C-alpha cells in the first residue's frame, strides 16, 4: 500500500502543529534557559554553562535511580504487554458481557494517580488492608514499608493493576477491526489457533500495539505520583525512581538550574529509547510490506 | 463432518480458558476498588482501627461532606468542563492530521509524526513553572480553557497516533472509489470516512477524556479558584491530624463515575468493529 506524495497534506496537519507547538516549544525553551544558569532567588540569573550537566553526570545517586528506573520499566513492559494481549484475546466479542467487561476494565484507568497510590497504601497494610492481611494470614511476612522486595512487588502490582487495561483495550479495539473474512479464510485453511494469532491478529494489531508499548514505556519511565504516595521512595532509596529524585531536587531544594538540566537529560533518554524503538518498528513494517 | 466435529471439540476448552482468564483478571482489578468503595462507607476510626470486610458501621457522612460543600463538588464540575473541552479540541484537530499521516507522503512526515509524540516525554515536574508563566502572560490563568489547551500537549499527539493506527486499517480503495463517485473531500470525510473509523474515534475520545481527567500536576498549576479540578481539591484531605481516609475514598469513588459513564457510551463503538461491506 504505497502512499502518494501530496504536499498539500500539510494543511491538514497545521492546526495540530500550532496547537502543540504553543504549549511545548515555549516552555521547553524556558527550561533550556534555566539549565544553563544559576540563581540565588529573585530574578537574578547568571550563566554557568554546562556546569549542571557535568555535575549531574558524576552524581552516583542519579545513576542508581536511572538503573532502578530502567529495571522498573522493563519489568512493567514484560508483564503488561503479554498480559494485555491475552486479556484482549479472552474478552467476549459482543453482547452484554462485552460491555460489562469493557466498563469494569476501564475503571482503574479512571482513578486519579494520587488516589491509586492511596488505595494500594491501605490495601497493602498488614493491619487494615485486605492484601496485607491475607498475606500475613497465609504466613507470608509482608511489609512494603520495611522490606525492599515487598515494596517493589507492591509498586509493580499496582502499576499492572492500573495500566494493563490500557494495553488490553487498545489491542481489543485493534482486534475488533479485523474483518470477519480473515477468520473465515483461516478456518477454511484449518489454521491452528496459534497461526491465526501469529499471522492474522498480531500483524493487524501491530499499529495499536506500538502505541501501547510506547505509551507504557514513557509513562512508566516518568512514573511519579503512585510510588511516591505508596512508598515515598523507600524503604531507604530502593523505590526512588528518577522522577521522585527530580521533584525532590526541583521543589524540595529549589535548585531550578540542576533540576532543569536533569529534566532535559531525562527527556533526552526517553526520546532516544523511544526513537530506537520507533525506528525498529517502522523498519519491521517496511520489511513486512515488501515480503 | 468429522473435521467440523474436531473443530468444535477443540474450540470448547479454549472458550472456557478465556472465561477463566477474564474472571481472574477482573477479580484482580475489582478487589482494590471494592476496598476503596467500602472504605468510603466507613468512619475513620473503623478504617484505621479494625479490619472489616464490610462496613460494620455503615455511614454516608463522607459523601455528605463532599456533596454539601461547593468547594468540593465544584471541583467535579470544573474538571468535567475542561476535560470535555479538551476532548473536543483534541479530536477535531487530530482527525484531519491523522488522515494526512495515514494517506499521504509529504515533506518531513515521519519526523513530524515522531516529534508529536515527543511532547508526551517531558517530565512534567519542571515544566509546571514555565507553563504557569506562559498562561499568565496571555491572561488565561485559572480558566478552563487554559487547562484544556495545556492538556492538548499530551492528548493531541496521542489522538493522532491512535487514529492514524485505525485509519491505516481502512483500505485506500474506499477513498479512491468515493472520489471517483464524485464525493468532495469534506463530504467524503464526514459522511463515509468518520463513520467507518467510529470505533477508533470512540477509543480515542475515551483516552483523551481519561488522561485529562486523572492529570494532576498541570491542572493544579494552572488554576487557583475558578477552575480548580477535583484531583487538586482532593489533596486537601491531608491535614495536620493526618489523612481523612473516609472522605478521600468517597472523593475517589466519585471521580470514577463520570469516566465509567463515558466508557459506557463509547462501548458500542469499540465493540462494533468494522463493517467493511457497508460502503
Coordinates of C-alpha atoms in Angstrom, one line a residue:
Chain A
X1 CA 0.0 0.0 0.0
X2 CA 2.2 2.9 -1.3
X3 CA 1.2 6.3 -0.1
X4 CA 1.0 9.1 -2.6
X5 CA 3.2 12.2 -2.3
X6 CA 1.0 15.2 -1.6
X7 CA 2.5 18.3 -0.1
X8 CA -1.0 19.8 0.4
X9 CA -1.5 17.3 3.2
X10 CA 0.4 19.8 5.3
X11 CA -2.7 21.9 5.5
X12 CA -4.4 19.1 7.4
X13 CA -1.5 18.9 9.9
X14 CA -1.1 22.6 10.5
X15 CA -3.8 23.0 13.2
X16 CA -2.2 20.3 15.3
X17 CA 1.2 21.8 14.8
X18 CA 0.2 25.2 16.0
X19 CA -1.7 23.9 19.0
X20 CA 1.1 21.6 20.2
X21 CA 3.9 24.0 19.5
X22 CA 2.3 26.7 21.6
X23 CA 2.3 24.5 24.7
X24 CA 5.5 22.7 24.1
X25 CA 8.2 24.8 22.4
X26 CA 7.8 27.9 24.6
X27 CA 8.0 26.1 28.0
X28 CA 10.8 23.8 26.6
X29 CA 12.9 26.9 25.7
X30 CA 12.4 28.3 29.2
X31 CA 13.6 25.1 30.7
X32 CA 16.7 25.0 28.4
X33 CA 17.4 28.5 29.5
X34 CA 17.2 27.6 33.2
X35 CA 19.5 24.7 32.7
X36 CA 22.5 26.9 31.9
X37 CA 22.0 29.3 34.7
X38 CA 22.2 29.6 38.4
X39 CA 20.1 31.8 40.7
X40 CA 20.2 32.9 44.3
X41 CA 16.5 33.7 44.4
X42 CA 14.6 36.6 42.9
X43 CA 15.2 37.2 39.3
X44 CA 19.0 37.2 39.4
X45 CA 20.2 34.6 37.0
X46 CA 23.8 34.2 35.8
X47 CA 25.4 31.9 33.3
X48 CA 27.0 28.7 34.4
X49 CA 27.3 26.9 31.0
X50 CA 27.4 23.2 31.2
X51 CA 28.3 23.0 34.9
X52 CA 25.0 21.4 36.0
X53 CA 25.2 18.7 33.3
X54 CA 28.8 17.8 34.3
X55 CA 27.8 17.7 38.0
X56 CA 24.8 15.5 37.3
X57 CA 26.7 13.0 35.2
X58 CA 29.1 12.5 38.0
X59 CA 26.3 12.0 40.6
X60 CA 26.1 8.4 41.7
X61 CA 22.7 8.9 43.2
X62 CA 21.4 9.8 39.7
X63 CA 22.9 6.7 38.1
X64 CA 21.4 4.5 40.8
X65 CA 18.0 6.0 40.2
X66 CA 18.4 5.6 36.5
X67 CA 19.2 1.9 36.9
X68 CA 16.2 1.3 39.1
X69 CA 14.0 3.2 36.5
X70 CA 15.2 1.0 33.6
X71 CA 14.6 -2.2 35.6
X72 CA 11.2 -1.0 36.6
X73 CA 10.1 -0.1 33.0
X74 CA 11.5 -3.4 31.7
X75 CA 9.5 -5.4 34.2
X76 CA 6.4 -3.4 33.6
X77 CA 6.6 -3.9 29.8
X78 CA 7.4 -7.6 30.1
X79 CA 4.3 -8.2 32.3
X80 CA 1.8 -5.8 30.9
X81 CA 2.1 -6.3 27.2
X82 CA 1.7 -10.1 27.0
X83 CA -1.0 -9.9 29.7
X84 CA -2.8 -7.2 27.9
X85 CA -2.8 -9.2 24.6
X86 CA -4.0 -12.3 26.5
X87 CA -6.9 -10.3 28.1
X88 CA -7.8 -8.7 24.8
X89 CA -8.0 -12.2 23.1
X90 CA -10.0 -13.5 26.0
X91 CA -12.6 -10.8 26.0
X92 CA -16.1 -11.7 24.9
X93 CA -16.7 -10.5 21.3
X94 CA -20.1 -9.0 21.7
X95 CA -23.2 -8.7 23.8
X96 CA -23.9 -7.6 27.3
X97 CA -20.8 -9.4 28.7
X98 CA -18.5 -7.5 26.4
X99 CA -20.0 -4.2 27.6
X100 CA -19.6 -5.2 31.2
X101 CA -16.0 -6.3 30.7
X102 CA -15.2 -3.0 28.9
X103 CA -16.7 -0.9 31.7
X104 CA -15.1 -2.8 34.5
X105 CA -11.7 -3.0 32.9
X106 CA -11.6 0.8 32.3
X107 CA -12.3 1.5 36.0
X108 CA -8.6 1.5 37.2
X109 CA -7.7 3.8 34.4
X110 CA -10.1 6.5 35.5
X111 CA -8.8 6.8 39.1
X112 CA -6.6 9.8 39.6
X113 CA -3.0 8.9 40.3
X114 CA -2.9 10.1 43.9
X115 CA -5.9 8.0 44.7
X116 CA -4.3 4.9 43.1
X117 CA -1.4 5.3 45.4
X118 CA -3.7 5.8 48.4
X119 CA -5.8 2.7 47.6
X120 CA -2.7 0.5 47.4
X121 CA -1.2 2.0 50.5
X122 CA -4.3 1.0 52.5
X123 CA -4.8 -2.2 50.6
X124 CA -1.3 -3.5 51.4
X125 CA -1.1 -2.6 55.1
X126 CA -0.9 -5.7 57.2
X127 CA -3.2 -4.5 59.9
X128 CA -6.0 -2.9 58.0
X129 CA -5.6 -3.8 54.3
X130 CA -7.1 -6.8 52.6
X131 CA -3.9 -7.7 50.7
X132 CA -1.5 -7.3 53.6
X133 CA -3.9 -9.1 55.9
X134 CA -4.5 -12.0 53.6
X135 CA -0.8 -12.5 53.0
X136 CA 0.1 -12.4 56.7
X137 CA -2.7 -14.8 57.4
X138 CA -1.2 -17.1 54.9
X139 CA 2.0 -17.0 56.9
X140 CA 3.9 -14.8 54.4
X141 CA 5.7 -12.0 56.1
X142 CA 4.9 -8.9 54.0
X143 CA 5.6 -5.3 54.7
X144 CA 6.1 -2.9 51.9
X145 CA 7.4 -0.1 54.0
X146 CA 10.2 -2.2 55.5
X147 CA 11.2 -4.8 53.0
X148 CA 12.7 -3.7 49.7
X149 CA 11.4 -6.7 47.8
X150 CA 7.9 -6.3 49.1
X151 CA 8.0 -2.6 48.2
X152 CA 9.0 -3.4 44.6
X153 CA 6.4 -6.2 44.3
X154 CA 3.7 -3.8 45.5
X155 CA 4.7 -1.0 43.2
X156 CA 4.8 -3.4 40.2
X157 CA 1.4 -5.0 41.2
X158 CA 0.0 -1.5 41.5
X159 CA 1.2 -0.5 38.0
X160 CA 0.0 -3.8 36.4
X161 CA -3.4 -3.2 38.1
X162 CA -3.5 0.4 37.0
X163 CA -2.3 0.1 33.4
X164 CA -2.8 -3.4 31.9
X165 CA -6.3 -2.4 30.8
X166 CA -4.8 0.3 28.6
X167 CA -2.9 -2.3 26.6
X168 CA -5.8 -4.6 26.6
X169 CA -8.3 -2.0 25.4
X170 CA -6.1 -0.9 22.6
X171 CA -5.4 -4.4 21.5
X172 CA -9.1 -5.3 21.8
X173 CA -10.1 -2.3 19.5
X174 CA -7.4 -3.4 17.1
X175 CA -8.8 -7.0 17.1
X176 CA -12.3 -5.7 16.5
X177 CA -11.2 -4.0 13.4
X178 CA -10.2 -7.3 11.7
X179 CA -12.8 -8.2 9.1
X180 CA -14.5 -11.5 9.6
X181 CA -13.4 -12.7 6.2
X182 CA -9.9 -13.1 7.5
X183 CA -11.1 -15.6 10.2
X184 CA -13.2 -17.4 7.7
X185 CA -10.3 -17.8 5.3
X186 CA -8.2 -19.1 8.2
X187 CA -11.0 -21.6 9.1
X188 CA -11.1 -22.9 5.6
X189 CA -7.3 -23.3 5.7
X190 CA -7.8 -25.1 9.0
X191 CA -5.2 -22.8 10.6
X192 CA -4.4 -23.5 14.2
X193 CA -5.2 -21.0 16.9
X194 CA -1.6 -20.1 17.2
X195 CA -1.2 -19.3 13.5
X196 CA -4.4 -17.3 13.5
X197 CA -2.8 -15.2 16.2
X198 CA 0.6 -15.1 14.6
X199 CA -0.4 -14.4 11.0
X200 CA -3.7 -12.5 11.3
X201 CA -4.2 -11.0 14.7
X202 CA -0.7 -9.9 15.6
X203 CA 0.1 -8.1 12.3
X204 CA -3.3 -6.4 12.4
X205 CA -2.6 -5.3 16.0
X206 CA 0.9 -4.0 15.2
X207 CA -0.2 -0.4 14.9
X208 CA -2.1 -0.2 18.2
X209 CA 0.5 -2.4 19.9
X210 CA 3.2 0.0 19.0
X211 CA 1.3 2.9 20.6
X212 CA 0.5 0.8 23.6
X213 CA 4.2 -0.2 24.1
X214 CA 5.5 3.4 23.6
X215 CA 2.8 4.8 25.9
X216 CA 3.6 2.3 28.6
X217 CA 7.3 2.8 28.3
X218 CA 7.1 6.6 28.5
X219 CA 4.6 6.7 31.3
X220 CA 6.3 4.0 33.4
X221 CA 9.6 5.8 32.9
X222 CA 8.1 9.0 34.2
X223 CA 6.1 7.4 37.0
X224 CA 5.9 9.7 40.0
X225 CA 2.7 10.1 41.9
X226 CA 1.8 6.5 42.6
X227 CA 5.1 5.2 44.0
X228 CA 5.6 8.5 45.8
X229 CA 2.3 8.2 47.6
X230 CA 2.7 4.4 48.2
X231 CA 6.3 4.2 49.5
X232 CA 7.7 7.7 49.4
X233 CA 10.7 6.3 47.6
X234 CA 11.6 4.0 50.5
X235 CA 12.5 1.8 52.2
X236 CA 15.8 3.6 52.1
X237 CA 16.2 4.6 48.4
X238 CA 15.0 1.3 46.9
X239 CA 12.0 2.7 45.1
X240 CA 13.3 6.2 44.4
X241 CA 12.8 6.5 40.7
X242 CA 14.2 9.2 38.5
X243 CA 11.2 11.5 38.7
X244 CA 11.0 11.2 42.5
X245 CA 14.6 12.3 42.6
X246 CA 13.9 15.1 40.2
X247 CA 11.0 16.5 42.2
X248 CA 13.0 16.4 45.4
X249 CA 15.6 18.5 43.6
X250 CA 13.2 20.9 41.9
X251 CA 10.7 21.6 44.7
X252 CA 12.4 20.3 47.8
X253 CA 15.8 22.1 47.4
X254 CA 14.6 24.7 44.9
X255 CA 17.6 24.1 42.6
X256 CA 16.0 25.2 39.4
X257 CA 19.2 25.1 37.4
X258 CA 20.2 21.5 38.1
X259 CA 16.6 20.4 38.1
X260 CA 16.1 21.8 34.6
X261 CA 19.3 20.1 33.4
X262 CA 18.2 16.9 35.0
X263 CA 14.8 17.0 33.3
X264 CA 16.3 17.8 29.9
X265 CA 18.7 14.8 30.2
X266 CA 15.7 12.7 31.4
X267 CA 13.7 13.8 28.4
X268 CA 16.6 13.0 26.0
X269 CA 16.9 9.5 27.4
X270 CA 13.2 8.8 26.9
X271 CA 13.4 10.4 23.5
X272 CA 16.4 8.2 22.5
X273 CA 14.9 4.9 23.6
X274 CA 11.5 5.7 22.1
X275 CA 13.2 6.7 18.8
X276 CA 15.2 3.5 18.6
X277 CA 12.0 1.5 19.3
X278 CA 10.0 3.5 16.7
X279 CA 12.7 3.1 14.0
X280 CA 12.8 -0.7 14.6
X281 CA 9.1 -0.9 14.4
X282 CA 8.9 1.1 11.2
X283 CA 11.7 -0.9 9.6
X284 CA 9.9 -4.1 10.5
X285 CA 6.8 -2.7 9.0
X286 CA 8.5 -2.0 5.7
X287 CA 10.1 -5.5 5.6
X288 CA 6.7 -7.0 6.1
X289 CA 5.2 -4.9 3.3
X290 CA 8.0 -5.9 0.9
X291 CA 7.9 -9.6 1.5
Chain B
X1 CA -18.3 -33.6 9.2
X2 CA -15.6 -35.1 11.3
X3 CA -13.4 -32.0 10.7
X4 CA -16.3 -29.8 11.9
X5 CA -16.7 -32.0 14.9
X6 CA -13.0 -31.9 15.7
X7 CA -13.1 -28.2 15.4
X8 CA -16.0 -27.9 17.8
X9 CA -14.4 -30.1 20.4
X10 CA -11.1 -28.2 20.0
X11 CA -12.8 -24.9 20.5
X12 CA -14.6 -25.8 23.7
X13 CA -11.8 -25.8 26.2
X14 CA -10.4 -22.6 24.7
X15 CA -13.6 -20.8 25.3
X16 CA -13.5 -21.9 28.9
X17 CA -9.9 -20.8 29.3
X18 CA -10.7 -17.4 28.1
X19 CA -13.6 -17.1 30.6
X20 CA -11.2 -18.1 33.4
X21 CA -8.7 -15.5 32.3
X22 CA -11.3 -12.8 32.2
X23 CA -12.7 -13.7 35.6
X24 CA -9.3 -13.8 37.3
X25 CA -8.3 -10.6 35.6
X26 CA -11.5 -8.8 36.6
X27 CA -11.2 -10.0 40.1
X28 CA -7.7 -8.7 40.3
X29 CA -9.0 -5.3 39.1
X30 CA -12.0 -5.1 41.3
X31 CA -10.8 -6.2 44.7
X32 CA -8.8 -3.0 45.3
X33 CA -11.7 -1.0 44.0
X34 CA -14.0 -2.9 46.3
X35 CA -11.7 -1.9 49.2
X36 CA -11.9 1.8 48.1
X37 CA -15.7 1.7 47.9
X38 CA -16.3 0.1 51.3
X39 CA -13.7 2.4 52.8
X40 CA -15.9 5.3 51.6
X41 CA -18.8 4.0 53.7
X42 CA -16.7 3.6 56.9
X43 CA -15.9 6.1 59.6
X44 CA -12.2 7.0 60.0
X45 CA -12.0 5.2 63.3
X46 CA -13.2 2.0 61.7
X47 CA -10.8 2.3 58.7
X48 CA -7.8 2.8 60.9
X49 CA -8.9 0.8 64.0
X50 CA -10.0 -2.6 62.7
X51 CA -10.1 -5.0 59.8
X52 CA -13.6 -5.5 58.4
X53 CA -14.6 -6.9 55.0
X54 CA -17.9 -5.0 55.2
X55 CA -18.6 -1.7 56.9
X56 CA -19.7 -2.5 60.4
X57 CA -21.0 1.0 61.0
X58 CA -22.4 2.0 57.6
X59 CA -22.2 5.7 57.1
X60 CA -22.9 8.2 54.3
X61 CA -21.2 11.0 56.2
X62 CA -18.2 11.0 53.8
X63 CA -20.3 11.6 50.8
X64 CA -22.3 14.2 52.7
X65 CA -19.1 16.2 53.4
X66 CA -18.4 16.3 49.6
X67 CA -21.9 16.9 48.2
X68 CA -22.9 19.6 50.6
X69 CA -19.8 21.8 50.1
X70 CA -19.5 23.8 46.9
X71 CA -15.7 24.0 47.3
X72 CA -15.7 20.2 47.0
X73 CA -18.3 19.5 44.3
X74 CA -17.5 22.4 42.1
X75 CA -14.2 20.5 41.6
X76 CA -16.1 17.9 39.7
X77 CA -17.8 20.5 37.6
X78 CA -14.5 22.2 36.8
X79 CA -12.8 19.0 35.9
X80 CA -15.7 18.0 33.7
X81 CA -15.7 21.3 31.8
X82 CA -12.1 21.3 30.9
X83 CA -11.9 17.6 30.2
X84 CA -14.8 17.9 27.7
X85 CA -13.3 20.9 26.1
X86 CA -10.0 19.1 25.7
X87 CA -11.6 16.0 24.2
X88 CA -13.5 18.1 21.6
X89 CA -10.4 20.2 20.7
X90 CA -8.1 17.2 20.5
X91 CA -10.4 15.1 18.3
X92 CA -11.3 17.9 15.9
X93 CA -7.7 18.8 15.2
X94 CA -6.4 15.3 15.3
X95 CA -8.8 13.8 12.8
X96 CA -7.6 15.6 9.7
X97 CA -4.0 15.3 10.7
X98 CA -4.3 11.6 11.3
X99 CA -5.8 11.2 7.9
X100 CA -3.0 13.1 6.3
X101 CA -0.4 10.9 8.0
X102 CA -2.2 7.7 7.1
X103 CA -2.7 8.5 3.4
X104 CA -0.1 10.9 2.1
X105 CA 3.6 11.2 2.0
X106 CA 4.8 14.8 2.4
X107 CA 7.9 16.7 3.4
X108 CA 9.1 15.7 6.9
X109 CA 6.1 13.5 7.6
X110 CA 7.9 10.8 9.6
X111 CA 9.9 13.2 11.7
X112 CA 6.8 15.3 12.4
X113 CA 4.9 12.2 13.4
X114 CA 7.5 11.3 15.9
X115 CA 8.0 14.8 17.1
X116 CA 4.3 14.9 18.1
X117 CA 4.9 12.0 20.4
X118 CA 8.0 13.6 22.0
X119 CA 5.7 16.1 23.6
X120 CA 4.5 13.3 25.9
X121 CA 8.0 12.6 27.1
X122 CA 8.8 15.7 29.0
X123 CA 8.8 15.1 32.8
X124 CA 6.1 17.5 33.9
X125 CA 7.6 18.5 37.3
X126 CA 9.9 21.1 36.0
X127 CA 7.7 22.2 33.1
X128 CA 5.0 23.3 35.5
X129 CA 6.6 26.7 36.2
X130 CA 7.2 27.7 32.6
X131 CA 3.6 26.7 31.9
X132 CA 2.4 28.9 34.7
X133 CA 4.4 31.8 33.3
X134 CA 3.2 31.2 29.7
X135 CA -0.5 31.1 30.5
X136 CA -0.3 34.0 33.0
X137 CA 1.3 36.1 30.3
X138 CA -1.6 35.5 27.9
X139 CA -4.0 36.1 30.9
X140 CA -5.6 32.7 30.7
X141 CA -4.5 31.7 34.2
X142 CA -7.3 30.0 36.2
X143 CA -9.6 29.4 33.3
X144 CA -11.0 26.1 32.0
X145 CA -9.7 26.8 28.5
X146 CA -6.1 27.1 29.8
X147 CA -6.2 23.6 31.3
X148 CA -7.9 22.2 28.2
X149 CA -5.2 23.7 26.0
X150 CA -2.4 22.6 28.2
X151 CA -3.7 19.1 28.2
X152 CA -3.7 19.1 24.4
X153 CA 0.1 18.8 24.8
X154 CA -0.2 15.1 25.6
X155 CA -3.7 14.4 24.3
X156 CA -3.4 15.6 20.7
X157 CA -0.3 13.5 19.9
X158 CA -2.0 10.5 21.5
X159 CA -5.2 11.2 19.5
X160 CA -3.2 11.5 16.2
X161 CA -1.3 8.3 16.9
X162 CA -4.3 6.2 17.8
X163 CA -6.5 7.5 15.0
X164 CA -3.7 7.0 12.5
X165 CA -3.5 3.4 13.5
X166 CA -7.2 2.9 12.9
X167 CA -7.1 4.8 9.6
X168 CA -4.3 2.8 8.2
X169 CA -6.5 -0.3 8.6
X170 CA -9.1 1.2 6.2
X171 CA -8.2 0.2 2.6
X172 CA -7.3 3.1 0.3
X173 CA -9.7 1.7 -2.3
X174 CA -12.5 3.1 -0.3
X175 CA -11.2 6.7 -0.6
X176 CA -10.5 6.2 -4.3
X177 CA -13.9 4.8 -5.0
X178 CA -15.6 7.7 -3.2
X179 CA -13.6 10.3 -5.1
X180 CA -14.4 8.6 -8.4
X181 CA -18.0 8.6 -7.4
X182 CA -17.8 12.4 -7.2
X183 CA -17.5 12.9 -3.4
X184 CA -15.6 16.1 -2.4
X185 CA -13.0 15.7 0.4
X186 CA -15.1 17.2 3.1
X187 CA -18.2 15.2 2.3
X188 CA -16.3 12.0 1.9
X189 CA -14.6 12.6 5.2
X190 CA -17.7 13.4 7.2
X191 CA -20.2 11.1 5.5
X192 CA -18.1 8.0 4.8
X193 CA -14.7 8.0 6.5
X194 CA -15.7 9.1 10.0
X195 CA -18.5 6.5 10.4
X196 CA -16.0 3.9 9.2
X197 CA -13.5 4.6 11.9
X198 CA -16.1 5.2 14.6
X199 CA -14.5 2.5 16.9
X200 CA -11.2 4.3 16.7
X201 CA -12.8 7.7 17.5
X202 CA -14.6 6.1 20.4
X203 CA -11.4 4.7 21.9
X204 CA -9.6 7.9 21.2
X205 CA -12.2 10.1 22.9
X206 CA -12.1 7.8 25.9
X207 CA -8.4 8.0 26.2
X208 CA -8.4 11.8 25.8
X209 CA -11.0 12.0 28.5
X210 CA -9.2 9.7 30.8
X211 CA -5.7 11.2 30.6
X212 CA -7.1 14.7 31.0
X213 CA -9.3 13.5 33.9
X214 CA -6.5 12.0 36.0
X215 CA -3.8 14.5 35.3
X216 CA -2.9 16.4 38.4
X217 CA 0.2 18.5 38.1
X218 CA -0.6 20.8 35.2
X219 CA -4.2 21.3 36.1
X220 CA -3.2 22.2 39.7
X221 CA -0.5 24.6 38.5
X222 CA -2.8 26.4 36.0
X223 CA -5.7 27.0 38.4
X224 CA -6.4 28.6 41.7
X225 CA -10.0 29.1 42.5
X226 CA -12.3 29.4 39.5
X227 CA -11.3 26.2 37.6
X228 CA -9.7 24.1 40.4
X229 CA -10.0 20.5 39.5
X230 CA -11.2 17.7 41.8
X231 CA -7.8 15.9 41.9
X232 CA -6.2 19.0 43.4
X233 CA -9.0 19.6 45.9
X234 CA -8.6 16.0 47.0
X235 CA -5.1 16.6 48.3
X236 CA -6.8 18.9 50.8
X237 CA -7.8 15.8 52.9
X238 CA -4.2 15.8 54.2
X239 CA -4.4 17.9 57.3
X240 CA -2.4 18.3 60.5
X241 CA -4.4 15.4 62.1
X242 CA -3.4 13.0 59.3
X243 CA -5.3 11.9 56.3
X244 CA -9.1 11.9 56.2
X245 CA -9.3 8.4 54.7
X246 CA -13.0 8.2 54.5
X247 CA -13.6 11.5 52.6
X248 CA -10.6 10.7 50.4
X249 CA -12.1 7.3 49.5
X250 CA -15.5 8.9 48.8
X251 CA -14.0 11.5 46.6
X252 CA -12.1 8.7 44.8
X253 CA -15.3 6.8 44.2
X254 CA -17.0 9.9 42.8
X255 CA -14.1 10.5 40.4
X256 CA -14.6 7.1 38.8
X257 CA -18.2 7.6 38.0
X258 CA -18.1 10.2 35.1
X259 CA -15.4 8.1 33.3
X260 CA -17.5 5.0 33.8
X261 CA -20.4 6.8 32.1
X262 CA -18.2 7.9 29.2
X263 CA -16.9 4.4 28.6
X264 CA -20.5 3.1 28.8
X265 CA -21.5 5.4 25.9
X266 CA -18.5 4.6 23.7
X267 CA -18.5 0.8 24.4
X268 CA -20.6 0.1 21.3
X269 CA -18.2 2.0 19.1
X270 CA -15.4 0.0 20.5
X271 CA -17.2 -3.3 20.3
X272 CA -18.9 -2.9 17.0
X273 CA -15.8 -3.2 14.9
X274 CA -15.6 -2.5 11.2
X275 CA -18.3 -3.2 8.8
X276 CA -16.3 -3.2 5.6
X277 CA -19.2 -4.4 3.5
X278 CA -21.3 -1.4 4.1
X279 CA -19.8 1.1 1.8

